[in-house]
XYZ file of C-alpha atoms in Angstrom:
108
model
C 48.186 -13.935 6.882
C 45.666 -10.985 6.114
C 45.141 -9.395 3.352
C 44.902 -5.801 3.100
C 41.129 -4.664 1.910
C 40.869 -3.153 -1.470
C 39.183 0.466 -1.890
C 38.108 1.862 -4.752
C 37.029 5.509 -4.804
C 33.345 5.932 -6.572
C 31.957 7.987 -9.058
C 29.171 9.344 -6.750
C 26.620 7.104 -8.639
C 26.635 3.655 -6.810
C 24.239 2.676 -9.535
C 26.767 3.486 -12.024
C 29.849 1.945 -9.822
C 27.718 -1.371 -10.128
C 27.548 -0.861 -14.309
C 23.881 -0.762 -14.240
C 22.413 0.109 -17.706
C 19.546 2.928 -16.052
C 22.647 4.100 -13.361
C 21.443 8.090 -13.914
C 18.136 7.273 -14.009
C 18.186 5.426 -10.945
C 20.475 7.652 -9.563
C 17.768 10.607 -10.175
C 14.982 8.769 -8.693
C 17.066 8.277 -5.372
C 17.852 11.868 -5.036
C 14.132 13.028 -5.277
C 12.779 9.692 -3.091
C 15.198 10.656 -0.327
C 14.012 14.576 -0.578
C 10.249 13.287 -0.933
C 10.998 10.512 2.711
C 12.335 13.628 4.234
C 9.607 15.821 4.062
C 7.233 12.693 4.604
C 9.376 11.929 8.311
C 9.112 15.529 8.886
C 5.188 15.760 8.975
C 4.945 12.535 11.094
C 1.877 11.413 9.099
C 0.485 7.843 9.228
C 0.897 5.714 5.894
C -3.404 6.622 5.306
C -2.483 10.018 5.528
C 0.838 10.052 3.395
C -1.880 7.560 0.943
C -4.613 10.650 0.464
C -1.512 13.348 0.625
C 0.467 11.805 -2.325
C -3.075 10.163 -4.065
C -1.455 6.436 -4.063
C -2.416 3.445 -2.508
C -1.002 2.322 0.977
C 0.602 -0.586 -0.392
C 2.449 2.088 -2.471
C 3.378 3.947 0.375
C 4.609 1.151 1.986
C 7.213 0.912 -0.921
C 7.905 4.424 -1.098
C 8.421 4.325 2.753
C 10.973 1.314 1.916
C 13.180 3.534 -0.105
C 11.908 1.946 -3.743
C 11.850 4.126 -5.693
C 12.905 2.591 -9.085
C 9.051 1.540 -8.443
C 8.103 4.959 -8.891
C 8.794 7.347 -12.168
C 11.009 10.410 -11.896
C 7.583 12.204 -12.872
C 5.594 10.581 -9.953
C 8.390 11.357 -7.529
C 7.956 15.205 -8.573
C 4.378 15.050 -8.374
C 4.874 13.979 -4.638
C 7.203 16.826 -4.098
C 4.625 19.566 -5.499
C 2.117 17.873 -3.112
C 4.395 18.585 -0.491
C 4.524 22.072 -1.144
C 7.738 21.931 -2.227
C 9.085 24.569 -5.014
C 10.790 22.544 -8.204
C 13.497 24.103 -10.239
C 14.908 22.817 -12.992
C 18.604 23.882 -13.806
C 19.507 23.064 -17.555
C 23.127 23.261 -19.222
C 25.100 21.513 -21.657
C 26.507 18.688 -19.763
C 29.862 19.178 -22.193
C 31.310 22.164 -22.460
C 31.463 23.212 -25.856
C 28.026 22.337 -26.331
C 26.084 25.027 -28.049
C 22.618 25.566 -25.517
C 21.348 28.483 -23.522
C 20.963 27.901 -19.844
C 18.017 27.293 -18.606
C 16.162 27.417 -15.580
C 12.390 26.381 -15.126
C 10.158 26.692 -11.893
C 7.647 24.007 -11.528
């Protein structure tokens, strides 16, 4: 007899799905690692280059090439964007609506 596998549809935070405490945080960090590994894959640099690019230590890039980013702050992982010559925006609003805030949108 088999049993028929279970599915259950995610939030879109896997971090969250697993009731981690730091889910948004972690979350965050992902979406900017990923963006920062793309760029990194693009250039084809060598982990010494990526180390004096980014101004960490190769064992560092080793873990940032790894994917661990919880290792890194969301501030760090910026930092390596803006090294990358990447533009940052920031896009602001009250996450409820109802919420009494001006949008906001900052350029880093």
């Amino acid at each position: 007899m088999t049993q028929e596998p279970v599915f259950e549809e995610s939030s879109g935070n896997v971090f969250a799905d697993l009731g981690l405490e730091d889910a948004d945080e972690l979350f965050t960090r992902g979406k900017i690692g990923i963006q920062v590994l793309r760029l990194l894959k693009a250039r084809d640099l060598k982990q010494r280059e990526i180390s004096e690019l980014l101004g960490i230590s190769q064992p560092e890039v080793s873990h940032l090439m790894k994917g661990e980013f919880q290792r890194f702050s969301e501030g760090k992982l910026l930092t390596f964007l803006k090294r990358l010559d990447t533009e940052i925006t920031l896009h602001l609003r009250p996450r409820h609506e109802g919420t009494t805030m001006n949008e906001t949108i900052i350029s880093l």
